[in-house]
Short mmCIF file of C-alpha atoms and ligand atoms in Angstrom, two decimals:
data_model
loop_
_atom_site.label_atom_id
_atom_site.label_comp_id
_atom_site.label_asym_id
_atom_site.label_seq_id
_atom_site.Cartn_x
_atom_site.Cartn_y
_atom_site.Cartn_z
CA MET R 912 93.33 -33.24 123.45
CA SER R 913 96.66 -32.05 122.30
CA THR R 914 97.34 -28.39 122.35
CA ILE R 915 97.09 -28.34 118.57
CA ALA R 916 93.84 -29.91 118.57
CA GLU R 917 92.51 -27.18 121.10
CA ASN R 918 94.14 -24.43 118.91
CA ILE R 919 92.46 -25.90 115.96
CA ALA R 920 89.16 -25.96 117.48
CA LYS R 921 89.67 -22.38 118.68
CA VAL R 922 90.63 -21.00 115.21
CA GLY R 923 87.48 -23.00 113.98
CA VAL R 924 85.43 -20.85 116.35
CA ARG R 925 87.03 -17.69 115.21
CA ILE R 926 86.35 -18.37 111.63
CA ARG R 927 82.84 -19.22 112.44
CA GLU R 928 82.27 -16.18 114.45
CA ALA R 929 83.89 -13.81 111.99
CA ALA R 930 81.59 -15.54 109.03
CA GLN R 931 78.45 -15.12 111.18
CA ALA R 932 79.28 -11.59 111.80
CA ALA R 933 79.79 -10.92 108.09
CA ALA R 934 76.68 -12.89 107.11
CA ARG R 935 78.92 -15.37 105.34
CA ASP R 936 78.54 -19.30 105.17
CA SER R 937 81.59 -20.34 107.21
CA GLY R 938 82.15 -23.43 104.89
CA THR R 939 83.36 -20.89 102.35
CA VAL R 940 86.26 -19.94 104.57
CA LYS R 941 89.20 -22.49 104.65
CA LEU R 942 91.93 -23.16 106.86
CA LEU R 943 95.38 -23.40 105.75
CA ALA R 944 97.75 -24.57 108.53
CA VAL R 945 100.98 -22.63 107.88
CA SER R 946 103.78 -25.22 109.42
CA LYS R 947 106.90 -23.53 108.71
CA THR R 948 109.67 -24.29 111.29
CA GLN R 949 107.49 -26.64 112.72
CA PRO R 950 108.43 -30.38 113.30
CA ALA R 951 106.36 -33.09 111.14
CA GLY R 952 105.15 -34.30 114.58
CA SER R 953 102.99 -31.21 114.79
CA LEU R 954 101.66 -31.19 111.39
CA ARG R 955 100.68 -34.87 112.11
CA ASP R 956 98.67 -34.09 115.28
CA ALA R 957 97.15 -31.08 113.07
CA PHE R 958 96.24 -33.55 110.59
CA ALA R 959 94.54 -35.84 113.27
CA ALA R 960 92.64 -32.86 114.46
CA GLY R 961 91.15 -32.30 111.11
CA ALA R 962 93.57 -30.11 109.03
CA ALA R 963 94.33 -31.10 105.56
CA ASP R 964 95.84 -28.44 104.07
CA PHE R 965 99.42 -27.19 105.16
CA GLY R 966 101.44 -24.23 103.88
CA GLU R 967 105.10 -24.13 103.96
CA ASN R 968 107.64 -21.23 102.94
CA TYR R 969 111.01 -23.11 102.76
CA LEU R 970 111.48 -25.73 100.02
CA GLN R 971 113.84 -28.04 101.53
CA GLU R 972 112.07 -28.12 104.86
CA ALA R 973 108.92 -28.77 103.11
CA LEU R 974 110.24 -31.75 101.06
CA ASP R 975 111.49 -33.43 104.34
CA LYS R 976 108.31 -33.10 106.03
CA GLN R 977 106.39 -34.44 102.68
CA ALA R 978 109.02 -37.45 102.78
CA GLU R 979 108.13 -37.95 106.55
CA LEU R 980 104.18 -37.54 106.25
CA ALA R 981 103.78 -39.53 102.92
CA ASP R 982 101.46 -41.80 104.69
CA LEU R 983 99.09 -38.85 105.13
CA ALA R 984 96.62 -37.27 102.57
CA ILE R 985 97.84 -33.82 103.04
CA THR R 986 97.40 -31.21 100.52
CA TRP R 987 100.60 -29.03 100.25
CA HIS R 988 100.61 -25.42 99.44
CA PHE R 989 103.69 -23.39 98.77
CA ILE R 990 103.45 -19.88 100.17
CA GLY R 991 106.98 -18.32 100.50
CA PRO R 992 108.95 -16.21 98.30
CA ILE R 993 110.13 -18.33 95.13
CA GLN R 994 113.78 -18.18 93.38
CA SER R 995 113.87 -19.35 89.96
CA ASN R 996 116.03 -22.42 90.78
CA LYS R 997 113.27 -23.66 92.87
CA THR R 998 110.51 -23.64 90.41
CA ARG R 999 110.92 -27.24 88.98
CA SER R 1000 110.71 -29.02 92.63
CA ILE R 1001 107.75 -26.80 93.72
CA ALA R 1002 106.06 -27.62 90.41
CA GLU R 1003 106.50 -31.52 91.11
CA HIS R 1004 105.63 -31.46 94.67
CA PHE R 1005 102.71 -28.94 95.66
CA ALA R 1006 99.01 -28.64 94.79
CA TRP R 1007 98.92 -24.78 95.19
CA VAL R 1008 101.31 -21.92 95.15
CA HIS R 1009 100.07 -18.84 96.96
CA SER R 1010 103.08 -16.68 96.01
CA VAL R 1011 103.36 -16.18 92.46
CA ASP R 1012 104.30 -12.47 91.94
CA ARG R 1013 106.01 -12.25 88.53
CA LEU R 1014 105.48 -13.84 85.07
CA LYS R 1015 108.96 -15.53 84.72
CA ILE R 1016 107.96 -17.97 87.82
CA ALA R 1017 104.73 -18.33 86.67
CA GLU R 1018 105.98 -19.66 83.12
CA ARG R 1019 108.68 -21.77 84.65
CA LEU R 1020 105.89 -23.50 87.16
CA SER R 1021 103.75 -24.10 84.04
CA ALA R 1022 106.60 -25.54 81.99
CA GLN R 1023 107.85 -27.57 84.58
CA ARG R 1024 104.60 -29.03 86.06
CA PRO R 1025 104.62 -32.96 85.32
CA ALA R 1026 102.19 -33.84 82.63
CA HIS R 1027 100.78 -36.69 84.95
CA LEU R 1028 99.68 -34.04 87.56
CA PRO R 1029 96.60 -31.72 87.34
CA PRO R 1030 97.15 -27.88 86.48
CA LEU R 1031 98.94 -26.07 89.28
CA ASN R 1032 96.63 -23.96 91.48
CA VAL R 1033 98.16 -20.62 91.74
CA CYS R 1034 97.47 -17.26 93.59
CA LEU R 1035 98.92 -14.07 92.23
CA GLN R 1036 100.44 -12.21 95.50
CA VAL R 1037 99.64 -8.65 95.46
CA ASN R 1038 101.34 -5.78 97.47
CA VAL R 1039 98.39 -3.98 98.79
CA SER R 1040 100.55 -1.91 101.37
CA GLY R 1041 102.79 0.17 99.18
CA GLU R 1042 106.38 0.58 100.40
CA ASP R 1043 105.65 -1.25 103.81
CA SER R 1044 105.43 -4.81 102.33
CA LYS R 1045 108.35 -6.25 100.37
CA SER R 1046 106.52 -9.09 98.24
CA GLY R 1047 103.82 -9.22 95.98
CA CYS R 1048 103.33 -7.36 92.54
CA ALA R 1049 101.95 -3.63 92.43
CA ALA R 1050 98.34 -3.40 92.45
CA GLU R 1051 98.29 -1.59 89.19
CA ALA R 1052 100.46 -4.29 87.59
CA ALA R 1053 97.85 -7.07 88.66
CA PRO R 1054 95.57 -7.00 86.04
CA ALA R 1055 97.93 -7.92 82.84
CA LEU R 1056 99.94 -10.46 85.03
CA ALA R 1057 96.83 -12.18 86.06
CA ARG R 1058 95.77 -12.42 82.26
CA ALA R 1059 98.90 -13.71 81.24
CA ILE R 1060 99.09 -16.45 84.13
CA ALA R 1061 95.71 -17.33 83.13
CA ALA R 1062 96.85 -18.14 79.65
CA LEU R 1063 99.56 -20.57 80.76
CA PRO R 1064 98.42 -24.25 80.06
CA ASN R 1065 99.48 -25.99 83.28
CA LEU R 1066 98.24 -23.52 85.67
CA HIS R 1067 95.08 -22.81 87.06
CA LEU R 1068 94.85 -19.26 88.26
CA ARG R 1069 92.41 -19.45 91.41
CA GLY R 1070 92.82 -15.73 92.61
CA LEU R 1071 94.69 -13.38 94.75
CA MET R 1072 96.89 -13.41 97.79
CA THR R 1073 98.24 -10.84 99.99
CA ILE R 1074 100.41 -10.23 103.28
CA PRO R 1075 99.58 -6.62 104.33
CA ALA R 1076 101.87 -4.92 106.48
CA PRO R 1077 101.09 -5.54 110.08
CA SER R 1078 98.81 -3.50 111.96
CA ASP R 1079 97.00 -3.87 115.37
CA ASP R 1080 94.38 -1.38 114.13
CA PRO R 1081 91.36 -3.58 112.75
CA ALA R 1082 90.10 -0.75 110.48
CA GLU R 1083 93.57 -0.49 108.88
CA GLN R 1084 93.59 -4.26 108.66
CA ARG R 1085 90.15 -4.27 106.63
CA ALA R 1086 91.29 -1.45 104.51
CA ALA R 1087 94.16 -3.44 103.04
CA PHE R 1088 91.90 -6.54 102.53
CA ALA R 1089 89.38 -4.38 101.02
CA ARG R 1090 91.78 -3.50 98.57
CA LEU R 1091 92.72 -6.84 97.48
CA ARG R 1092 88.69 -7.75 97.45
CA THR R 1093 88.11 -4.84 95.15
CA LEU R 1094 90.92 -5.99 92.72
CA TYR R 1095 89.33 -9.50 92.58
CA GLU R 1096 85.87 -8.57 92.03
CA ARG R 1097 87.20 -6.47 89.16
CA LEU R 1098 89.27 -9.18 87.66
CA GLY R 1099 86.73 -11.75 88.28
CA ALA R 1100 84.47 -10.05 85.84
CA GLU R 1101 86.92 -11.31 83.16
CA LEU R 1102 88.61 -14.47 84.71
CA PRO R 1103 87.00 -17.11 86.45
CA LEU R 1104 88.53 -16.60 90.01
CA ASP R 1105 87.39 -18.43 93.21
CA THR R 1106 90.17 -17.60 95.80
CA LEU R 1107 91.07 -14.69 98.25
CA SER R 1108 94.08 -15.93 100.37
CA MET R 1109 94.26 -13.38 102.95
CA GLY R 1110 94.35 -13.32 106.85
CA MET R 1111 96.78 -14.60 109.42
CA SER R 1112 96.58 -15.42 113.10
CA GLN R 1113 96.29 -11.61 114.06
CA ASP R 1114 93.78 -10.61 111.57
CA LEU R 1115 91.61 -13.46 110.37
CA GLU R 1116 88.47 -11.76 111.48
CA ALA R 1117 89.22 -8.70 109.20
CA ALA R 1118 90.02 -10.95 106.28
CA VAL R 1119 86.92 -13.05 106.75
CA ALA R 1120 84.97 -9.81 106.75
CA GLU R 1121 86.57 -8.84 103.35
CA ASP R 1122 85.60 -12.28 101.87
CA ALA R 1123 88.87 -14.23 102.28
CA THR R 1124 88.35 -17.90 101.18
CA TRP R 1125 91.75 -19.23 102.65
CA VAL R 1126 92.90 -18.01 105.90
CA ARG R 1127 96.67 -18.86 106.41
CA ILE R 1128 97.13 -19.64 110.29
CA GLY R 1129 100.44 -20.36 111.81
CA THR R 1130 101.06 -19.18 115.37
CA ALA R 1131 97.53 -19.63 116.48
CA LEU R 1132 97.80 -23.35 115.75
CA PHE R 1133 101.31 -24.31 116.48
CA GLY R 1134 102.28 -21.47 118.83
CA GLU R 1135 105.73 -19.43 118.33
CA ARG R 1136 108.05 -20.43 115.34
CA HIS R 1137 111.60 -21.23 116.45
CA TYR R 1138 113.88 -20.25 113.49
CA PRO R 1139 116.98 -22.29 113.56
C1 LIG N 2611 104.01 -17.32 108.31
C2 LIG N 2611 103.00 -17.11 107.20
C3 LIG N 2611 101.71 -16.97 107.83
C4 LIG N 2611 101.12 -17.23 109.16
O1 LIG N 2611 101.56 -16.25 110.06
P1 LIG N 2611 100.94 -16.54 111.49
O2 LIG N 2611 100.86 -14.94 111.96
O3 LIG N 2611 101.91 -17.36 112.23
O4 LIG N 2611 99.50 -17.00 111.45
C5 LIG N 2611 100.56 -16.65 106.91
N1 LIG N 2611 100.92 -16.46 105.60
C6 LIG N 2611 102.27 -16.53 105.11
C7 LIG N 2611 102.69 -16.34 103.67
C8 LIG N 2611 103.35 -16.82 105.89
O5 LIG N 2611 104.62 -16.71 105.57
#
């Protein structure tokens, strides 16, 4: 087994154990392999070991890997900050965007989604950590924003995403994810949502305990990242 295959197996065990501890069906927690800065060959290894969904943060890097891996049936997710001038290419080349945090970006993605593709799946990214976290809309702004995004024709608002301020304290981790879950449940009363994108290598157990449906895992699968 390659190291990546071993890591995928280990993360699978962590997800199953966390789901069991929370009395959840582990099939409701999906693995998003976060592959930013990792070479295409590592994604190929991960795909061979069963990963089918990959999350990328940097557009040009993602497009290069998509071209190199065009022979694989990968579902591509964009999870990084989005500049306006990148929306067209994101709308054309991804199935999911987890990092929508303002209406202008959502409107552009909807307008630029090619007609031959199904609606783009999106999550509204919410800041649940106040000033400690840089990206995501304010929790108070989320309901109105979610309604506006849900009304756009070529987007399918699936749910909410967050990146909490890093913490080693499991109770603090859970508290941040609980804030997103509470917001999700409130919004779910009026919108058909099915996705909570939360949890990374350090805090996936806390996220699963608070009902995460996508955990976004990079380091625990691929090892340390090497930024150019
Ligand atoms: C890099 C990244 C991750 C993965 O983080 P790890 O700690 O390496 O698991 C998850 N989500 C987002 C949005 C990221 O940018």
